[in-house]
Coordinates of C-alpha atoms in Angstrom, one line a residue:
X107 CA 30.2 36.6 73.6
X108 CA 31.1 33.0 73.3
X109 CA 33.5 32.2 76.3
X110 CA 35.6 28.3 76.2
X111 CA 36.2 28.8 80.0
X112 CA 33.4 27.8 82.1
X113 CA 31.7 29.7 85.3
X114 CA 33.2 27.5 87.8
X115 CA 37.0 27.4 85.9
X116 CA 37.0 31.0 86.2
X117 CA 36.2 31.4 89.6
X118 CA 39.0 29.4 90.6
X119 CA 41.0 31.5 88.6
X120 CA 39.8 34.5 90.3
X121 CA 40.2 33.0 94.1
X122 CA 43.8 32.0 93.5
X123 CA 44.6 35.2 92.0
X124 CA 43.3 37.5 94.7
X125 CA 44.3 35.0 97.5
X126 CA 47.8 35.7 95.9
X127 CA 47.5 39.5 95.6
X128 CA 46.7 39.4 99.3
X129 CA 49.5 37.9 100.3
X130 CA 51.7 40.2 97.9
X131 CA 49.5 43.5 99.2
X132 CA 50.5 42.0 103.2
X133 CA 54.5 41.1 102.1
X134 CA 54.6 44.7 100.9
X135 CA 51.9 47.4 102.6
X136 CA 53.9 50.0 100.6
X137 CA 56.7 52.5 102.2
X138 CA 55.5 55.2 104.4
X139 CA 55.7 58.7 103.7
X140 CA 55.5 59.9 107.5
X141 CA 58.3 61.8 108.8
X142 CA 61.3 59.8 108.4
X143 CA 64.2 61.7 110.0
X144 CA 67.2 62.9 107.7
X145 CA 69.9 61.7 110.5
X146 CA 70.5 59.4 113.4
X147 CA 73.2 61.7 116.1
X148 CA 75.1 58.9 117.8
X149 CA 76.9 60.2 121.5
X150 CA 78.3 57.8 124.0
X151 CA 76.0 57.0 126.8
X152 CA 78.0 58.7 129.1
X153 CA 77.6 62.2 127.7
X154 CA 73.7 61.9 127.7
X155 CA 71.9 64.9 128.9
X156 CA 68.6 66.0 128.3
X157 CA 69.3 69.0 126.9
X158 CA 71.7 67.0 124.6
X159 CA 69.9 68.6 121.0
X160 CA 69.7 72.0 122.1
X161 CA 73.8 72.0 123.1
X162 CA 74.9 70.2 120.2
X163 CA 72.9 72.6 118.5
X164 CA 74.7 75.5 119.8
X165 CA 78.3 74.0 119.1
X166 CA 77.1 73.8 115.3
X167 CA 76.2 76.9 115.1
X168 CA 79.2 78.3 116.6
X169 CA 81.3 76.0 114.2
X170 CA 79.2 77.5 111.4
X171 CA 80.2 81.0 112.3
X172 CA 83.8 80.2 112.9
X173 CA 84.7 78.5 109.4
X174 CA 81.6 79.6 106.9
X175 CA 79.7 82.9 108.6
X176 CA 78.2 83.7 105.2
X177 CA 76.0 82.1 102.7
X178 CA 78.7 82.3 100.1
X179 CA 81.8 81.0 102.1
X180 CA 79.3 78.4 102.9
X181 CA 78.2 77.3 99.4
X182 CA 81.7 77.4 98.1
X183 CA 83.0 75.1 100.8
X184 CA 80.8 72.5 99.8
X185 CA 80.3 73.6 96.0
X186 CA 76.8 74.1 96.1
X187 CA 75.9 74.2 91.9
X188 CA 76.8 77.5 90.5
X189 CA 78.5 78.5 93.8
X190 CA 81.9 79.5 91.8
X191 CA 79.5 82.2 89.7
X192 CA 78.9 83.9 93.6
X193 CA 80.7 87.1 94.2
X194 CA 83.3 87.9 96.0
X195 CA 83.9 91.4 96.2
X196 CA 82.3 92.9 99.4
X197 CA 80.3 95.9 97.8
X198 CA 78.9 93.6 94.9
X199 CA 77.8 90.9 97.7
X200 CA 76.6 93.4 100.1
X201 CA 74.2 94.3 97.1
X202 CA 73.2 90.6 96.3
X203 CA 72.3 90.2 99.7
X204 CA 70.1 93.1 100.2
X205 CA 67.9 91.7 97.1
X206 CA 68.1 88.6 98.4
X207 CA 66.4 89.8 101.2
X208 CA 63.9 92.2 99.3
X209 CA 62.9 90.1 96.5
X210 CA 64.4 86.5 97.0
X211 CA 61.8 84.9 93.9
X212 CA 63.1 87.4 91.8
X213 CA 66.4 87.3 92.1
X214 CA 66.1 83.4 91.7
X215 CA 65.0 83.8 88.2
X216 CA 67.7 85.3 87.8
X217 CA 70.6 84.2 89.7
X218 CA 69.4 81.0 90.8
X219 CA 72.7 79.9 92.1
X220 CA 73.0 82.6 94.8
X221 CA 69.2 82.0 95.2
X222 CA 70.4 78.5 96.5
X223 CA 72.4 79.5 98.7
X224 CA 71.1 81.9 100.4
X225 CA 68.6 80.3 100.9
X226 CA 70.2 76.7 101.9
X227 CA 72.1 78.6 104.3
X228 CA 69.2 80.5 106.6
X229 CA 67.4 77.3 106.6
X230 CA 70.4 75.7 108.2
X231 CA 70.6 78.7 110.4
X232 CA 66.9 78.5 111.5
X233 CA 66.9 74.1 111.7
X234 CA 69.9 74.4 114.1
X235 CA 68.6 77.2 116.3
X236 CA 65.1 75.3 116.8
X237 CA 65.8 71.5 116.2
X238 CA 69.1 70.7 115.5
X239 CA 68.8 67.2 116.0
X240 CA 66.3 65.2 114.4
X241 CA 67.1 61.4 115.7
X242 CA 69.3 60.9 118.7
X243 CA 71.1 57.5 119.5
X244 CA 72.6 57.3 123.2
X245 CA 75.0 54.6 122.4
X246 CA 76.2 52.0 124.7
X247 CA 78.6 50.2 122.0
X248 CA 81.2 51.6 119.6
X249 CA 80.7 55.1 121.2
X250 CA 81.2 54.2 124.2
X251 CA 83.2 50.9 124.0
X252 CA 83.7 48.3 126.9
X253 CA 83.8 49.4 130.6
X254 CA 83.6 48.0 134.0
X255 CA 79.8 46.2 134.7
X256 CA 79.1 49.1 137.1
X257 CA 80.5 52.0 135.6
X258 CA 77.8 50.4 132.7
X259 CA 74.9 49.9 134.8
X260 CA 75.5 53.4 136.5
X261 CA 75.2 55.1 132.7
X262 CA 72.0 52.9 131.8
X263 CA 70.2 54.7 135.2
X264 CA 71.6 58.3 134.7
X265 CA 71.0 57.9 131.0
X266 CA 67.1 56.6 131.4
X267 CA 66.7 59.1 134.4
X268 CA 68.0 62.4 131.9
X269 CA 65.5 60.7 129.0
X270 CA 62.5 60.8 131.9
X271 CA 63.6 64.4 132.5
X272 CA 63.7 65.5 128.9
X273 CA 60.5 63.8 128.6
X274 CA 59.0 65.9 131.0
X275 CA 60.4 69.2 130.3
X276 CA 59.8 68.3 126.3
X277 CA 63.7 68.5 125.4
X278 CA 64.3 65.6 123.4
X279 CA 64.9 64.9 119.9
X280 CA 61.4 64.4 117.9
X281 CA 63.0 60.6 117.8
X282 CA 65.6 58.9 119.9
X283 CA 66.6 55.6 121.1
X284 CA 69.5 53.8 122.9
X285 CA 71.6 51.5 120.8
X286 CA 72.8 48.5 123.3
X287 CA 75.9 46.3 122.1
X288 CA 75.7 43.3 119.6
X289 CA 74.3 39.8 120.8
X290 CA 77.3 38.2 120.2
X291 CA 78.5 35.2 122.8
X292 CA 80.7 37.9 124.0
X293 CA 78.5 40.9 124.9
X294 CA 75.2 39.0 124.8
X295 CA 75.5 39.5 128.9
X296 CA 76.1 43.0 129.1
X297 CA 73.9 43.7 126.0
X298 CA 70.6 42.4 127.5
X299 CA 71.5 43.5 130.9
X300 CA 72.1 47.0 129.9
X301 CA 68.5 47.3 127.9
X302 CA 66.8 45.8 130.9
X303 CA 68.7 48.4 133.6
X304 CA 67.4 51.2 130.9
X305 CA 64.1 50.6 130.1
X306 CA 62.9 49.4 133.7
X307 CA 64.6 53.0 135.1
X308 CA 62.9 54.1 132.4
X309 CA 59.3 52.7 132.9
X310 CA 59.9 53.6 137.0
X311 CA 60.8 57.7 136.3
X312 CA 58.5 57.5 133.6
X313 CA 55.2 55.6 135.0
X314 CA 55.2 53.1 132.0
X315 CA 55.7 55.8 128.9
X316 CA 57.7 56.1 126.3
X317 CA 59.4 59.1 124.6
X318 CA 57.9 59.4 121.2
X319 CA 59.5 57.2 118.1
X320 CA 61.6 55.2 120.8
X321 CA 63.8 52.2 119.2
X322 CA 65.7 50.1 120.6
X323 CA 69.4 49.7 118.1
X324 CA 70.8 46.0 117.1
X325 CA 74.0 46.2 115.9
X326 CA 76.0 43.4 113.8
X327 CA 73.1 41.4 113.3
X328 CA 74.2 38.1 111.6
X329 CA 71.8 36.1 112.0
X330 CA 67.8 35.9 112.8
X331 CA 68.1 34.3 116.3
X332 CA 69.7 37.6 117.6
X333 CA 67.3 39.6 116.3
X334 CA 64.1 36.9 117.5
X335 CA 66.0 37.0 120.9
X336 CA 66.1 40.8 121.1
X337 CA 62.3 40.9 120.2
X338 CA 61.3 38.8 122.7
X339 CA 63.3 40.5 125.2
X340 CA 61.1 43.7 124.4
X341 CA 57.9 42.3 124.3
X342 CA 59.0 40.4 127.9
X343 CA 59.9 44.0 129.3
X344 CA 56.9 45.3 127.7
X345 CA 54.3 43.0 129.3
X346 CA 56.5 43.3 132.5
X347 CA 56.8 47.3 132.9
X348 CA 53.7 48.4 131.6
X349 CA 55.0 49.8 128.5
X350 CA 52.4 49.6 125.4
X351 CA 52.0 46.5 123.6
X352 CA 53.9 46.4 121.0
X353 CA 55.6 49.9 121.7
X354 CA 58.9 49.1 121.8
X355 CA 60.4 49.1 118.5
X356 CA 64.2 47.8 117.4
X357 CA 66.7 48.9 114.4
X358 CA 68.9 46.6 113.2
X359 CA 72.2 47.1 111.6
X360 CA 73.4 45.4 108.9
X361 CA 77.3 45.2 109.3
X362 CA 78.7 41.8 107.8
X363 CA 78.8 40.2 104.4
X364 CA 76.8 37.6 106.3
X365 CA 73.7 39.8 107.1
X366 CA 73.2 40.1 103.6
X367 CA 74.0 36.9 102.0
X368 CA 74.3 33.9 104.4
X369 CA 76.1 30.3 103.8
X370 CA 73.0 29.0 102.1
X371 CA 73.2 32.1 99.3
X372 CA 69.9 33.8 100.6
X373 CA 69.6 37.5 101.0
X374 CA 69.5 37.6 104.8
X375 CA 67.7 41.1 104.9
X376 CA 64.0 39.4 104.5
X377 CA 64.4 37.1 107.1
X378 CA 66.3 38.8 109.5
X379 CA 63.3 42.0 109.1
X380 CA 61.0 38.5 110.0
X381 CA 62.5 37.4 112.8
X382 CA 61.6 40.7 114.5
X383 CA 58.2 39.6 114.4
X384 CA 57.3 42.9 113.2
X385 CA 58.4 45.0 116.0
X386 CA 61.6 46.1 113.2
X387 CA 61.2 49.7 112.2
X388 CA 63.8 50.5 110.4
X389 CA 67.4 49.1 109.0
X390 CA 70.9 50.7 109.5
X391 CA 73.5 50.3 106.8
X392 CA 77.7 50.1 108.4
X393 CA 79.7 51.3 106.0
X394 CA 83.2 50.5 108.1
X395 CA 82.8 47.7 109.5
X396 CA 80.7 45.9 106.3
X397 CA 84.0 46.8 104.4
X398 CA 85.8 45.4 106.7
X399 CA 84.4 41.9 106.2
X400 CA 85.0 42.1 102.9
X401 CA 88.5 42.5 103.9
X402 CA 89.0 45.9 102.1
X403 CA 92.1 47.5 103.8
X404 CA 91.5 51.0 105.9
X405 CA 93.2 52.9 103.2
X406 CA 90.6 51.4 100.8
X407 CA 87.8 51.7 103.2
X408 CA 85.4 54.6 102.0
X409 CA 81.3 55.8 101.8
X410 CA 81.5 55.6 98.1
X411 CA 83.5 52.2 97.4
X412 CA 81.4 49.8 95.1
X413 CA 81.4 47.1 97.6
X414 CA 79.2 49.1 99.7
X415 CA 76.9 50.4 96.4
X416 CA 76.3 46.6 96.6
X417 CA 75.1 46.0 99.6
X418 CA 73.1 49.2 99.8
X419 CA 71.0 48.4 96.7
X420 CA 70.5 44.6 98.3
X421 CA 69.1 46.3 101.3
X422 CA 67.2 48.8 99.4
X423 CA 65.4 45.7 96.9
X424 CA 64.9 44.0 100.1
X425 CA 62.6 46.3 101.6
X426 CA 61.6 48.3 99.3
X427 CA 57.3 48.3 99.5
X428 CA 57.6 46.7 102.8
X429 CA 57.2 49.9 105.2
X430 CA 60.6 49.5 106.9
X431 CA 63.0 52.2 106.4
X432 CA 66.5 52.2 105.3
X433 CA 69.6 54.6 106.7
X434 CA 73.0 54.9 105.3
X435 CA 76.2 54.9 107.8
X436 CA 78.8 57.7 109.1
X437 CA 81.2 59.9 107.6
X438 CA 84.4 59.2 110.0
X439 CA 86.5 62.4 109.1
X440 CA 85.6 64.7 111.5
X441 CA 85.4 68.7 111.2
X442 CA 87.6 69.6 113.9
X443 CA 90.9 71.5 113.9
X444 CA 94.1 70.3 115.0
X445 CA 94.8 72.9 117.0
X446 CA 93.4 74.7 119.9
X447 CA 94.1 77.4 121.9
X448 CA 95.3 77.7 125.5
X449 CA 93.2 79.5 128.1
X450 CA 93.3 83.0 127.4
X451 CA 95.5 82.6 124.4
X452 CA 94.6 82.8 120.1
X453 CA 95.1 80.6 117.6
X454 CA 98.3 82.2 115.3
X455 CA 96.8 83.2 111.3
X456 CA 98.5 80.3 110.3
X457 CA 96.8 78.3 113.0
X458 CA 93.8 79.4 111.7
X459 CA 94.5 78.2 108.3
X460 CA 95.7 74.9 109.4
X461 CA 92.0 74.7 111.1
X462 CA 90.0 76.2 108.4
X463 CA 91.3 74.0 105.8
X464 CA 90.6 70.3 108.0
X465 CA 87.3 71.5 108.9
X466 CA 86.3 72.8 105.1
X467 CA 88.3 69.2 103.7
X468 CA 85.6 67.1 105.9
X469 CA 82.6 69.3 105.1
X470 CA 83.5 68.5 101.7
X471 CA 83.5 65.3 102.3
X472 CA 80.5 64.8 104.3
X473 CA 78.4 66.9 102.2
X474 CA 79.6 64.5 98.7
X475 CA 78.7 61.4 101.3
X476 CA 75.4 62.6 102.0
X477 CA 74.8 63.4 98.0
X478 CA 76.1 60.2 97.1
X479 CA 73.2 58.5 99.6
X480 CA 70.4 60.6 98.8
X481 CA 71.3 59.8 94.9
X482 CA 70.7 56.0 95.8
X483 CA 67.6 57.1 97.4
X484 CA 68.9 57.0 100.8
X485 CA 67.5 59.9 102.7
X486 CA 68.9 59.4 106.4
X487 CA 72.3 59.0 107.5
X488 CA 74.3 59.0 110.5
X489 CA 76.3 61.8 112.2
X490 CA 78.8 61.8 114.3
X491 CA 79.9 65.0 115.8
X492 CA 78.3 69.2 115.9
X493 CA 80.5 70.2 113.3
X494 CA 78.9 67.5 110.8
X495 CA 74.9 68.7 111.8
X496 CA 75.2 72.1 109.1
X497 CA 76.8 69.8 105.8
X498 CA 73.7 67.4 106.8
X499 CA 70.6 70.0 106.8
X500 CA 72.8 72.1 104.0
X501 CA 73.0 69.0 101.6
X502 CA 69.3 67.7 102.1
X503 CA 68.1 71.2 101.5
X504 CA 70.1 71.8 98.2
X505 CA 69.3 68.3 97.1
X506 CA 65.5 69.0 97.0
X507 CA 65.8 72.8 96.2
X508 CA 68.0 72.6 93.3
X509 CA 65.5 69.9 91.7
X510 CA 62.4 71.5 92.5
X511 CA 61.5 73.8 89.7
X512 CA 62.6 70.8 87.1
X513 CA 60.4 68.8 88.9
X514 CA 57.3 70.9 89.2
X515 CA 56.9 71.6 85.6
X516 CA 56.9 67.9 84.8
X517 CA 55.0 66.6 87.2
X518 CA 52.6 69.8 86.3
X519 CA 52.7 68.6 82.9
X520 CA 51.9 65.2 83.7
X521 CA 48.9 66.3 85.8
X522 CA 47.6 68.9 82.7
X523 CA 47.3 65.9 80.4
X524 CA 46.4 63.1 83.0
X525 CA 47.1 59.9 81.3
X526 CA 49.1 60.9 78.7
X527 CA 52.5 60.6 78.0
X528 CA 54.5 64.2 78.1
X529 CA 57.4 65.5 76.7
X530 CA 58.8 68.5 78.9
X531 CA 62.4 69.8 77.3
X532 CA 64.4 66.8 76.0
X533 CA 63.3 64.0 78.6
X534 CA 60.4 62.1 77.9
X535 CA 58.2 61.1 81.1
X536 CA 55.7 57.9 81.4
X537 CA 53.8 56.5 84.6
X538 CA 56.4 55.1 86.6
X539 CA 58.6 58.2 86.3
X540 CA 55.2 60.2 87.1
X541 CA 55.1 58.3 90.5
X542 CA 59.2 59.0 91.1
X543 CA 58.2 63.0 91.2
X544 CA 55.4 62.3 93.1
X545 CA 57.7 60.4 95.3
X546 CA 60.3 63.5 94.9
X547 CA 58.0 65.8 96.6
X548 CA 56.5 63.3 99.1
X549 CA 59.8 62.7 100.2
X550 CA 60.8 66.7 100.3
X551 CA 57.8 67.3 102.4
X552 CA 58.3 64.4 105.1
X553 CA 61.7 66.0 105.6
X554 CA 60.8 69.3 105.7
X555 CA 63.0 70.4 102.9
X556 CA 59.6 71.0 100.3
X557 CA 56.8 73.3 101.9
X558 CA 53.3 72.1 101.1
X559 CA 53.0 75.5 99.4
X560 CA 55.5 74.3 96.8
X561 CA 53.9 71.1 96.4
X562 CA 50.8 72.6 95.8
X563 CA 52.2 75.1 93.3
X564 CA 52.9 72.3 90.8
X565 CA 48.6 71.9 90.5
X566 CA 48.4 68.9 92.5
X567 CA 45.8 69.0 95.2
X568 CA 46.2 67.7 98.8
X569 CA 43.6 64.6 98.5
X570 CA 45.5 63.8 95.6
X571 CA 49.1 64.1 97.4
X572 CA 47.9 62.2 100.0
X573 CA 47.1 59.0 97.7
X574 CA 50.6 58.7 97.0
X575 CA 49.4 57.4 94.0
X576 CA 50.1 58.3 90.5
X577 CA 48.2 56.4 88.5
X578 CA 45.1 56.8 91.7
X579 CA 45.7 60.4 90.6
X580 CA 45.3 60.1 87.1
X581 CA 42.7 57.5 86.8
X582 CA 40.5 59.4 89.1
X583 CA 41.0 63.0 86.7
X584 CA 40.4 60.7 83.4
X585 CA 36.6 60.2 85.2
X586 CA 36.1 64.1 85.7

């Protein structure tokens, strides 16, 4: 074929065209689909123990059994879908359950909504009694606010000294961290100083190690000297204490108006990620406070308010390819009752009620919060309290489960006719919504919500699961 260009013109082309797809492929490595926990627990320093999971643990069960000790109570709190079609009367729930039990595929066919639940519920069950806690925070700012320099350098040695002993008698959360206070002019003291007391109490109890997927939290980052500063403060204690290079990792939470669009009008996100020097593993949306500097009053101040839809999706664009994970904030209403009784005294009927209906209001609450996150593709929040730890397995479980059978027939239909465009019911799939199933059950899996059995079910194979890939996967079965 006759060609204008010449040999050498092309080649040029060529060089500055991969040169530029290797800076692109560096920029963005692609997100990881390793375990990326569903929640971060936040407890004030001061209330550290090792055994911190496993008690937290127990107190959500026992919340579980006080306000919603069956499957149906449970789904109807939070209005699972189809949990208003559950029964009610005993003798016709008694008999659900039993086939529940006997035959839980079948009766999903057929009653898919009590399926759900049942289901949803003994997985909650089973992930409280044997790792309630995913990612644990021992927090040394909001809390547990400001205190005395001693009383604060006293909880930085008894809180690194019950880490050492939860390390060594393998109690701890699969991740955890401490989160120190902000780097402002007015804490930058007691912030530094506390990380420093922690870590080298740490590295003495611990001979230099680390528990596994330690971080180290920033809070109300506004700009990419603090975070440059708290980087080089690790990588000093790192070289210092023995620690791995490059082992001690750092969050940072975006808070302000200002940590995602500064004076200049640049989106703050990518260079405040930079600053870290790549020692940033993950970033922390603040729901409260971020409102705040927008100057939205309390009453206005919510999980679901636009302004923070906003910045979410800025954080989300910002890092989206780039391998650092994103994590939404806290629901504040807590699940506790107003009242409680004296020693060796009951709560009245009514008192009952009073409690019921508070705890069941900020379930509710929580478990929409949680929906609205995962919906924006956020797939890890924040949790503040026992009674919050059931609404948080309950509303990743149902948010996987319910689209799972949906899901496997169209990816299963994609797979069937490899690079072809499918219809499956009335929604018509092509390639990049072939990638967002794959990413569906990717995502399941690294939270534990999809089994690999289920995954496999849909005729996908592990090598090709693995590629994260859709079109990897379908070029490579248009050459069989």
């Amino acid at each position: 074929m006759k060609l204008t260009l010449t040999h050498d013109e092309l080649n040029a082309y060529y060089s500055e065209l991969h040169d530029s797809n290797a800076v692109f492929r560096a920029d963005y490595p692609a997100d990881s689909f390793e375990r990326q926990p569903v929640h971060t627990v936040y407890g004030g320093a001061n209330l550290f123990k090792a055994s911190f999971a496993s008690k937290l643990g127990e107190v959500a069960l026992k919340t579980l059994d006080t306000y919603a000790p069956t499957y149906n109570v449970f789904a109807r709190v939070l209005g699972l879908p189809g949990s208003e079609t559950l029964p009610t009367n005993p003798v016709y729930l008694d008999s659900l359950t039993r086939a529940l039990e006997t035959s839980p595929e079948q009766v999903r066919q057929i009653k898919p909504a009590a399926w759900l639940a049942f289901t949803v519920f003994n997985r909650v069950v089973k992930k409280l009694q044997t790792e309630p806690i995913e990612d644990n925070r021992i927090d040394f700012e909001d809390g547990y606010g400001n205190r005395p320099d001693d009383e604060e350098d006293s909880h930085a040695v008894s809180a690194a000294d019950e880490v050492a002993k939860g390390m060594s008698e393998n109690l701890l959360s699969p991740f955890i961290g401490i989160r120190v206070k902000t780097f402002s002019d007015e804490c930058k003291v007691r912030s530094i100083r506390t990380l420093d007391i922690f870590l080298t109490r740490l590295a003495e109890k611990t001979g230099g190690r680390l528990p596994q997927n330690f971080i180290v939290t920033l809070p109300k980052v506004v700009t990419p000297t603090q975070v440059s500063t708290c980087a080089k403060v690790l990588e000093n204690l790192e070289s210092r204490l023995g620690f791995p290079q490059g082992s001690l990792k750092m969050e940072i939470m975006i808070e302000t108006t200002q940590s995602i669009i500064n004076h200049r009008g640049e989106n703050t996100v990518p260079l405040l990620v930079a600053a870290a020097g790549g020692r940033c593993r993950s970033a922390i949306f603040g729901t409260y406070d971020y409102t705040a500097s927008c100057n939205i009053t309390a009453a206005h101040q919510s999980h679901t308010h636009p302004a923070c839809d906003f910045a979410r999706h800025v954080l989300q664009v910002s890092l989206a390819g780039t391998g650092v994970t994103i994590s939404d904030g806290a629901t504040t209403s807590m699940p506790i009752g107003p009242h409680k009784a004296a020693k060796d005294a009951a709560l009245s009927p009514q008192q009952m009620d009073e409690n019921r209906a508070v705890v069941h209001g900020a379930w509710k609450l929580h478990y929409d919060n949680i929906m609205h996150s995962m919906r924006h593709a956020y797939y890890q929040g924040w949790d503040l309290n026992p009674g919050q730890l059931p609404v948080r397995y309950a509303a990743v479980d149902t948010f996987f489960l319910s689209g799972l059978q949906d899901a496997s027939v169209r990816l299963n239909a994609f797979l069937n006719k490899a690079a072809q465009a499918t219809l499956v019911g009335n929604t018509f799939d092509d390639a990049a919504t072939g990638q967002g199933l794959l990413n569906f059950f990717l995502r399941g899996m690294a939270c534990g919500a999809i089994t690999e059995q289920e995954v496999l079910a849909t005729g996908i194979t592990l090598d090709e699961l693995r590629s994260r890939s859709f079109v990897r996967i379908v070029n490579n079965r248009a050459k069989k």
